[in-house]
XYZ file of C-alpha atoms in Angstrom:
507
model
C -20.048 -20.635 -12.747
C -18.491 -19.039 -15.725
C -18.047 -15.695 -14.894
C -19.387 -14.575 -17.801
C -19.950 -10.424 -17.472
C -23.414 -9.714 -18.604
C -25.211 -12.577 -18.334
C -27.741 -14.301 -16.394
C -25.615 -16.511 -14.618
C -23.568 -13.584 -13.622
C -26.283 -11.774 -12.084
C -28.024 -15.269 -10.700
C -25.427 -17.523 -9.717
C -22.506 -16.949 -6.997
C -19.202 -16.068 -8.592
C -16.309 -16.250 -5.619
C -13.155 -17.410 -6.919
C -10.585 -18.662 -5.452
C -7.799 -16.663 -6.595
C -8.996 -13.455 -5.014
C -8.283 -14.597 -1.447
C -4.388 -13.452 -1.540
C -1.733 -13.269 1.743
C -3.444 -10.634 3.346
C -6.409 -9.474 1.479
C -9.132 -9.818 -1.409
C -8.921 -8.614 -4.717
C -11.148 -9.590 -7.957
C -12.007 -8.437 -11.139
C -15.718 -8.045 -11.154
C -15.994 -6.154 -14.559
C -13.782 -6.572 -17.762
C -10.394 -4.583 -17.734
C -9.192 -5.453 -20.897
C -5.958 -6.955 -20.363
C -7.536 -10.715 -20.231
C -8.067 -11.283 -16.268
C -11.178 -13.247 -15.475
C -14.258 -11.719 -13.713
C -13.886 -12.919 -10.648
C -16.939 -11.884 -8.432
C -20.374 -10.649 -8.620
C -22.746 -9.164 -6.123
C -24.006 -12.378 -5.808
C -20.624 -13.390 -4.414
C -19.985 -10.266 -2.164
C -23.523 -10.922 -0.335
C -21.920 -14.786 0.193
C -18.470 -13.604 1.069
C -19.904 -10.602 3.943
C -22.246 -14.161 5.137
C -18.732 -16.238 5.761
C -17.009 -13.057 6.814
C -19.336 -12.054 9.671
C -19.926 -15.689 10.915
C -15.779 -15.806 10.679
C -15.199 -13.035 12.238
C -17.883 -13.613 15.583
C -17.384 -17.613 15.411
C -13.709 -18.498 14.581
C -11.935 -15.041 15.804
C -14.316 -14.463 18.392
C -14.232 -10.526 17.471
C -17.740 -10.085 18.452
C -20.678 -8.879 16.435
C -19.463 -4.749 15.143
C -17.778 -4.197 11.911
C -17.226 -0.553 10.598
C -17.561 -0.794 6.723
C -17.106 1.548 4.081
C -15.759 1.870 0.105
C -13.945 3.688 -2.234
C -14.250 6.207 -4.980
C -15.308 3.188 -7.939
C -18.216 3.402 -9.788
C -19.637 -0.098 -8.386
C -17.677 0.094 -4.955
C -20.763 1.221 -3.501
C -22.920 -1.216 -4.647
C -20.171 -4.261 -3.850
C -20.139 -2.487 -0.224
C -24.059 -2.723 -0.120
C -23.786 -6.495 -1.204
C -21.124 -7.381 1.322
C -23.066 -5.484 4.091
C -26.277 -7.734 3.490
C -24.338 -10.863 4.076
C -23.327 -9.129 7.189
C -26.446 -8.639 8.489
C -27.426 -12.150 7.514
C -24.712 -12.973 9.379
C -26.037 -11.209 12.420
C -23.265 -8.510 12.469
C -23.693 -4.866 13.854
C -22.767 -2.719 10.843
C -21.779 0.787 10.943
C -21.323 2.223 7.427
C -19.240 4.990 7.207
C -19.533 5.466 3.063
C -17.335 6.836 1.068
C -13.997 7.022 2.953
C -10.299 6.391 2.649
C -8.951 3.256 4.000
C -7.522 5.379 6.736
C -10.554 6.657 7.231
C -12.154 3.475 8.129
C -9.425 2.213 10.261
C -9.560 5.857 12.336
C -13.262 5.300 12.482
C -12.419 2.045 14.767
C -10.942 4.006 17.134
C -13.772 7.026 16.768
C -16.471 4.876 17.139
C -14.749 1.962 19.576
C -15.602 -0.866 16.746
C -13.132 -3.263 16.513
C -13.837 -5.328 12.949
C -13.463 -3.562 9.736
C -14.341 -3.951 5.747
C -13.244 -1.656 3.753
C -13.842 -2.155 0.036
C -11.230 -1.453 -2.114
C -9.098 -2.046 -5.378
C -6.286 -0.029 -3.573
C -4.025 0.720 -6.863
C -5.120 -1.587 -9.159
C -7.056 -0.566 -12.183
C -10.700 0.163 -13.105
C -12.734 -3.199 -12.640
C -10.975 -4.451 -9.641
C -12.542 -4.458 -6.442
C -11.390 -6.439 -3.244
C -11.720 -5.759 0.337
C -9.349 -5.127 3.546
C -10.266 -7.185 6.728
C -9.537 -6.519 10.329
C -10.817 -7.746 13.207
C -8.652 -5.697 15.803
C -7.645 -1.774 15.706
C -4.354 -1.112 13.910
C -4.833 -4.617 12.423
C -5.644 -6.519 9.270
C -6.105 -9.579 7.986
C -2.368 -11.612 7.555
C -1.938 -14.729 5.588
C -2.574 -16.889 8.442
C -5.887 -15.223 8.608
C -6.422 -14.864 5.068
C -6.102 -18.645 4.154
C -8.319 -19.738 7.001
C -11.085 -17.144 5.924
C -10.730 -18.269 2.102
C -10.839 -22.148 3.452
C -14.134 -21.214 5.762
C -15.787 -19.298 2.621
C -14.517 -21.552 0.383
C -15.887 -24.732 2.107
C -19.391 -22.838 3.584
C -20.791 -21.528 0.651
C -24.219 -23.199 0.666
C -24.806 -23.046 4.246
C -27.779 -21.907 4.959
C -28.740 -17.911 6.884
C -30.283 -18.989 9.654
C -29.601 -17.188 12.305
C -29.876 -13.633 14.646
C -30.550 -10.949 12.081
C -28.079 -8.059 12.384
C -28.828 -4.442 12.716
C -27.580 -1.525 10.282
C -25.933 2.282 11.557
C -25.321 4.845 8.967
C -22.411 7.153 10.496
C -22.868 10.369 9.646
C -19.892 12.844 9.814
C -16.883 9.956 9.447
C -14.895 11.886 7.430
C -14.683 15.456 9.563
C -14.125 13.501 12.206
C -11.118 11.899 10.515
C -10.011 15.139 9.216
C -10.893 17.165 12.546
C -8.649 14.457 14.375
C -5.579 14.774 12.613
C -5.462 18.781 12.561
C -6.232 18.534 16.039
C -3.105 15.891 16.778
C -0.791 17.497 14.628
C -1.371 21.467 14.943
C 0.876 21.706 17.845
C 3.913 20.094 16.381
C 3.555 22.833 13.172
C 3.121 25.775 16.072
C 5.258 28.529 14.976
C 6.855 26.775 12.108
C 6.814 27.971 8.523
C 4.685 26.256 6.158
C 5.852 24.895 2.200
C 3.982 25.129 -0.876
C 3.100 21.694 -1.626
C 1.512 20.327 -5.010
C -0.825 17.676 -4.414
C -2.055 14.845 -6.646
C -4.518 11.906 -6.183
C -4.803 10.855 -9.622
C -8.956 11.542 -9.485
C -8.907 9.042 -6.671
C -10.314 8.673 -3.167
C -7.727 10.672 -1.091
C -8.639 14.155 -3.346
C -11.713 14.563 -0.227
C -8.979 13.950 2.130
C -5.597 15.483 1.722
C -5.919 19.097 0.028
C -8.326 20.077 2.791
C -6.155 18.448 5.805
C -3.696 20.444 4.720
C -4.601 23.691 3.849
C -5.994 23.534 7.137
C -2.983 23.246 8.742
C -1.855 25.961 6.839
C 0.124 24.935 4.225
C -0.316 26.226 0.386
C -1.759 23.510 -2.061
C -1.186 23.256 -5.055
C -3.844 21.245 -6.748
C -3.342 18.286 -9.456
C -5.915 15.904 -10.476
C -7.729 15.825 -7.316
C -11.506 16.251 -7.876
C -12.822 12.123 -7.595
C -13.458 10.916 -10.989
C -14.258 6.976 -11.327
C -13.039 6.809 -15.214
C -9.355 7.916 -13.693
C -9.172 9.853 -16.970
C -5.389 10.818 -16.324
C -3.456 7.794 -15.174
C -4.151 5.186 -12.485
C -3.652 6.552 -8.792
C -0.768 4.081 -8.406
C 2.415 5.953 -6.521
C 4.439 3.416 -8.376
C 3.058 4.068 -11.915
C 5.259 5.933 -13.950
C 2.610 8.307 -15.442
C 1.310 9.507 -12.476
C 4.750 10.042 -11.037
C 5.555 12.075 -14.063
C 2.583 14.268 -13.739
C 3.364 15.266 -9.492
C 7.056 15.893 -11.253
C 5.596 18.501 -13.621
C 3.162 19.859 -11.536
C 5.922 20.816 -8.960
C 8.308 21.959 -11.839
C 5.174 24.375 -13.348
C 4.555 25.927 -9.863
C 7.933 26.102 -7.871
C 6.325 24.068 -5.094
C 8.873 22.934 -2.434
C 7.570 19.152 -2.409
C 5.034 17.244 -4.197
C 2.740 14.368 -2.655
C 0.636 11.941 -4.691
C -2.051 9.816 -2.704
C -2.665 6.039 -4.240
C -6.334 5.255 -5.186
C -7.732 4.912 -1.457
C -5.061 6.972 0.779
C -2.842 4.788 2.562
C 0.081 4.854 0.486
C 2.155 7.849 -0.538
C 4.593 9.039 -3.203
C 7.059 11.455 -3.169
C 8.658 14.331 -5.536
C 11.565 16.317 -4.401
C 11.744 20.419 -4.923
C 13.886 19.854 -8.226
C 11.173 17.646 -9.492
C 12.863 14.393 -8.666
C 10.812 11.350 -7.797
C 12.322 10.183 -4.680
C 11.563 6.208 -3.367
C 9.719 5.715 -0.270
C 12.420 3.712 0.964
C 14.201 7.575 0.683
C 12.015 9.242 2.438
C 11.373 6.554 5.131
C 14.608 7.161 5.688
C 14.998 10.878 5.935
C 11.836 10.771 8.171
C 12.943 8.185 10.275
C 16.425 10.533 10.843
C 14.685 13.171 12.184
C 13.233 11.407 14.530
C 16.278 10.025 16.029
C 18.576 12.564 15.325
C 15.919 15.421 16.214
C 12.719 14.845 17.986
C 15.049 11.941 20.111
C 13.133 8.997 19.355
C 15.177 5.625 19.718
C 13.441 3.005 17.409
C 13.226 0.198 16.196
C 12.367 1.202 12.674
C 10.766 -1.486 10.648
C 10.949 -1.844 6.936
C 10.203 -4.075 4.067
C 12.491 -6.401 1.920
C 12.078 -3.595 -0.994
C 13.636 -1.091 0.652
C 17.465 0.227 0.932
C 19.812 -1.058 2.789
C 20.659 2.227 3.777
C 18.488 1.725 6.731
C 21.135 -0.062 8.434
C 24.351 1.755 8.119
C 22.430 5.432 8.548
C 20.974 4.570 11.691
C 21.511 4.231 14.702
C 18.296 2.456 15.952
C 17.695 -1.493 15.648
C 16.482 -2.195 12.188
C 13.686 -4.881 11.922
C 13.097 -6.276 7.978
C 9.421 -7.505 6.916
C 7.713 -9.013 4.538
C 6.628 -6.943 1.949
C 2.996 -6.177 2.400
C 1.081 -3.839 4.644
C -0.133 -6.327 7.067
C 3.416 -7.806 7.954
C 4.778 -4.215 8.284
C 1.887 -3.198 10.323
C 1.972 -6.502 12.175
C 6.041 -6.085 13.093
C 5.631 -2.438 14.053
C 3.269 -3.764 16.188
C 5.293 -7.064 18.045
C 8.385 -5.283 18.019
C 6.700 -1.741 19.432
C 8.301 0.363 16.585
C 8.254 3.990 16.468
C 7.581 3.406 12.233
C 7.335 1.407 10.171
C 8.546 1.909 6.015
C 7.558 0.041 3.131
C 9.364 1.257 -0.453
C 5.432 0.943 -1.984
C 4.612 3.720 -0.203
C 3.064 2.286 2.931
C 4.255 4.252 6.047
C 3.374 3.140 9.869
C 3.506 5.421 12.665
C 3.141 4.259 16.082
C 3.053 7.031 19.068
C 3.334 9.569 19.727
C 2.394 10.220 15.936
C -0.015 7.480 14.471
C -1.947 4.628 15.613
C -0.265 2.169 13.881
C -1.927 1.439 11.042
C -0.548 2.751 7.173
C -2.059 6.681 6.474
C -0.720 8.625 3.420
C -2.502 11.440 4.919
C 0.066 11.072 8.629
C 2.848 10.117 6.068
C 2.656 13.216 4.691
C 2.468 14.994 7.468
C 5.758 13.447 9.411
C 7.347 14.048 6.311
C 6.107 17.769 6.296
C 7.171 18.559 10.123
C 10.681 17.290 9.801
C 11.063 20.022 6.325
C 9.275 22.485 7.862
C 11.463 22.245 11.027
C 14.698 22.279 8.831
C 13.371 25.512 7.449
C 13.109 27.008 11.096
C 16.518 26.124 11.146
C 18.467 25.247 8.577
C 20.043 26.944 5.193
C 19.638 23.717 3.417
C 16.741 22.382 4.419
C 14.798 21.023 1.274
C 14.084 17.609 0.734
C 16.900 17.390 -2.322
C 19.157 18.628 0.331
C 18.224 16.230 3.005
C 18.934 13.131 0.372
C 22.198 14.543 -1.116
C 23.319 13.567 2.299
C 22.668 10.074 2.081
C 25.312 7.480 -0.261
C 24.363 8.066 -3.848
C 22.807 5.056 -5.099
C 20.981 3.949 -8.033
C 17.570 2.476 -8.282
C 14.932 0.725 -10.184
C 11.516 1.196 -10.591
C 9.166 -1.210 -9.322
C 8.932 -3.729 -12.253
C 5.655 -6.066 -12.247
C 5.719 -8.500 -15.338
C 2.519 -10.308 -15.949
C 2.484 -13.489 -14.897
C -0.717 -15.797 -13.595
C -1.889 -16.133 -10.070
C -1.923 -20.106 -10.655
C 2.092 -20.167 -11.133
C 3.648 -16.717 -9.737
C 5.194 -18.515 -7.157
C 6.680 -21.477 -8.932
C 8.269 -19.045 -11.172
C 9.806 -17.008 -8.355
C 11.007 -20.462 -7.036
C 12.739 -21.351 -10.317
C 13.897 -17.790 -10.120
C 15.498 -18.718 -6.897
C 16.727 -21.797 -7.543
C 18.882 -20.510 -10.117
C 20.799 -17.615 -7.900
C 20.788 -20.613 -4.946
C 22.775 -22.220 -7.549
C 24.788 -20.104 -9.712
C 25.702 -17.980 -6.670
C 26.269 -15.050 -9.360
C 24.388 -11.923 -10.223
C 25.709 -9.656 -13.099
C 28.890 -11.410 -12.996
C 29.443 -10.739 -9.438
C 29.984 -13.009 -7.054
C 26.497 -12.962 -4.105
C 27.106 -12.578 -0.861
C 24.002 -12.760 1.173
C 20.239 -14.376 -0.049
C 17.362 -13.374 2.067
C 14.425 -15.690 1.271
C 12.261 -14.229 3.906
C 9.742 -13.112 0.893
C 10.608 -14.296 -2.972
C 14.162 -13.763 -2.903
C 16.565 -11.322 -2.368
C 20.145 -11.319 -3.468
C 23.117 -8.612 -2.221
C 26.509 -8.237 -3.836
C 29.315 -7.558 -1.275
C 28.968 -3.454 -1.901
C 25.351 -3.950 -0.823
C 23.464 -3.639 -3.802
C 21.122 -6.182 -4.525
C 18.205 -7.601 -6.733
C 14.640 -9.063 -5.022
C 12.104 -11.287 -7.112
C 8.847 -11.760 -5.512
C 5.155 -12.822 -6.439
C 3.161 -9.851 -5.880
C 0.701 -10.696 -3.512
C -2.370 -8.651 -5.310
C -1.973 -9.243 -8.744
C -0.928 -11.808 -11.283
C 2.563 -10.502 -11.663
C 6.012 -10.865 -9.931
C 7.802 -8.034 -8.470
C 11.172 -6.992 -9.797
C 13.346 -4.202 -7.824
C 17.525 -3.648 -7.708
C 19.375 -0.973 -6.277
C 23.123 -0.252 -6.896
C 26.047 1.597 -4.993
C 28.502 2.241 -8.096
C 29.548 5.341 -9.651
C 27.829 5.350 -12.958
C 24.707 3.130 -12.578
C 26.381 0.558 -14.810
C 25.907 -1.981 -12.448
C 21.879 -2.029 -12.339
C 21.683 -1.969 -16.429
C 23.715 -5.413 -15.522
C 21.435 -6.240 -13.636
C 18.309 -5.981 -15.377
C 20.292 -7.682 -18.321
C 20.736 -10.307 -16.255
C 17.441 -11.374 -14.376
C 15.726 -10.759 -18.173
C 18.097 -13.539 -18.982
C 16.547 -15.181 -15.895
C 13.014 -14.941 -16.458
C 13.102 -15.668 -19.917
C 14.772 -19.272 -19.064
C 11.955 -19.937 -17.182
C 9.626 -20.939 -19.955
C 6.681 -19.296 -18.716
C 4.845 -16.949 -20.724
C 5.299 -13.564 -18.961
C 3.971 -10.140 -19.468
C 5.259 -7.251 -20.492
C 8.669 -6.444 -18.619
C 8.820 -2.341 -18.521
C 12.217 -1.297 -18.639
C 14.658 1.302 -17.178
C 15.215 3.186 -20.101
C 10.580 4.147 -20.062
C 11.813 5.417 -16.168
């Protein structure tokens, strides 16, 4: 069909495209957002796609017949959920719905409950009429692209099988949430034991996470200082996006207005994190990955491996002293290599952070994110002069970075363009006028100048736009305006009509 909103057909027919089965999970636009992207799915389509996913899940993965499901704080998530859970049960699955969670939430509730499938849906960070949903069909896992294509190929190929079948059977879960919540005070209350506590602002940007982290933490005794964090589905603020600009700005000015000693901002359903220093500084996850990841070696003892993304720092490498293990960008491949190469964390410069034990389960949680970042300040303060979080990161090389740059650019020829993009730096063997000295094409393509600083191109794998990020080790920042001179140059040769390209000087 069509997929035209507010019709007959839309409500009638089954609308499952295509392009939202991405590298390792779903995402569609199921009600106009203005900017253009088709409507992607109906309810319609999210009873056929729970259908394919249960039979998937018990017939190809042979994950049995229990799925813990729940959704986000959207206006229509619930009813999406409700759609997807009736293909389910057509499917003959065993759902447990949890409701309105976090996607942390729902991956604790595997372990809680001993379920090992999961469907959470979610539009993560993306804006008001997106919805998608995150697959997993073992704890501390999710979907990966291997998983992803042969799911979309199943659906895609299945659709008018027929529901015959063993009916499932349906669990309401009363009490996910203070379980979640009761869980990580309980883990974490010894390690703060005779510590002293931080002020700490906290903003979720009206999103998902505003049930979740303000209570976990006053709880453990720290004061909050509240942003936007009562759940509001309009977002009236700015999108809960801890890469977007706006809602940066705002955790900024909320710790500048109340002298807080760190500010947190939770992404739209909880599992990814952003950062502001005391001095009202927005500081990368890549940063604070690695300021994290030194206390643990350097304090608490742990020997790695740390893993990280190909967005982040190279830092990583000459400030440790652990093994260093890079990853695609994307939290199922940094989940997935924390988990092969038994990594103590795992950092991804979105804002994705991976604990394994002794102080997560494995799986990305702003919510634990913030709290290993919290324990290694608060035990600085114990015993330190300096021990803010400005402090810690004056001690690292000064270095400058870009934002995280997402020009517009189609689903149906992302990755062409990020191949012409590479071709061209295969080629030329020159960035800014420097000579390169190491490509990584483990994901898009990542170039490094001999000082270390270096530009990546990738296709984002969640939305129709690439992903643009450079980070440079001279004295003045010259070097990265260079930079972004140059791969504007680069795109623009391309011939492809892209987006909007927001630039350094709106950071």
């Amino acid at each position: 069909m069509s997929g035209t909103y507010n019709s007959a057909s839309y409500v009638e027919d089954i609308l499952l495209a295509e392009t939202g089965f991405r590298e390792y999970d779903a995402r569609w636009v199921i009600q106009p957002t203005g900017d253009g992207t088709p409507v992607g799915l109906n309810f319609v389509g999210a009873r056929v796609l729970g259908l394919h996913l249960g039979r998937f899940l018990a017939e190809e993965l042979d994950a049995g017949r229990r799925i813990v499901v729940g959704h986000d704080f959207r206006s229509y998530s619930e009813n999406v959920k409700n759609a997807l859970v009736v293909g389910l049960l057509q499917a003959g699955m065993d759902v447990v719905d949890i409701g309105l969670t976090t996607t942390p939430g729902a991956y604790y509730a595997q372990f809680s409950l001993d379920v090992d499938c999961v469907a959470m849906v979610t539009a993560s960070h993306n804006e008001n009429g997106w919805t998608g949903v995150k697959i997993g069909h073992r704890k501390a896992s999710t979907f990966g692209p291997d998983e992803m294509q042969k799911f979309k190929s199943y659906t895609l190929t299945a659709q008018a099988a027929g529901t015959e079948g063993r009916s499932g059977s349906y669990t309401f879960s009363e009490g996910a949430r203070e379980a979640y919540l009761d869980g990580l005070v309980e883990e974490w209350a010894d390690r703060f034991d005779g510590l002293p506590r931080l002020k700490v602002a906290v903003e979720t940007g009206n999103g998902t996470a505003g049930l979740y982290a303000p209570m976990l933490l006053e709880r453990l005794g720290f004061e909050v200082v509240p942003g936007n964090v009562e759940p509001d589905w309009t977002f009236p603020n700015f999108n809960p996006n801890p890469e977007s600009v706006p809602f940066l700005r705002a955790v900024e000015s909320l710790v500048a207005g109340s002298g807080a000693d760190v500010g947190l901002c939770f992404d739209g359903d909880g599992d990814r994190l952003g950062v502001v220093d005391d001095l009202g500084r927005l500081v990368f996850a890549d940063r604070v990955g690695l300021v994290v990841a030194k206390f643990l070696e350097e304090q608490i003892k742990v020997a790695g491996p740390f893993v990280i993304d190909v967005k982040s720092t190279s830092l990583y490498e000459s400030e440790l002293a652990s093994d260093i293990v890079w990853a695609k960008t994307g939290h199922s491949y940094v989940k997935a290599a924390v988990a092969e190469s038994g990594a103590v964390a795992g950092f991804e410069r979105s804002g994705h952070f991976f604990f394994g034990e002794p102080l997560g389960r494995g799986y990305d949680d702003a919510c634990v994110a913030a709290l290993a970042l919290l324990w290694a300040l608060c035990s600085a303060k114990a015993t330190e002069k300096d021990w803010n979080l400005s402090a810690k990161l004056s001690l690292l090389p000064k270095s400058f970075a870009s934002p995280n740059r997402q020009p517009y650019v189609s689903d149906e020829t992302k990755y062409a363009v990020v191949d012409e993009i590479a071709a061209y730096f295969e080629e030329n063997r020159r960035l800014a006028g420097q000579p390169i000295a190491r490509i990584n094409r483990l994901n898009g393509i990542r170039v490094e100048l001999e000082d270390g600083s270096w530009l990546l191109v990738r296709a984002s794998s969640n939305s129709p736009n690439l992903v643009i990020i450079a980070e440079t080790f001279d004295e003045d920042g010259a070097l990265l305006k260079a930079i972004d001179a140059d791969i504007r140059s680069v795109v623009a040769a391309t011939g492809v009509a892209v987006g909007s390209f927001d630039s350094l000087a709106e950071f």
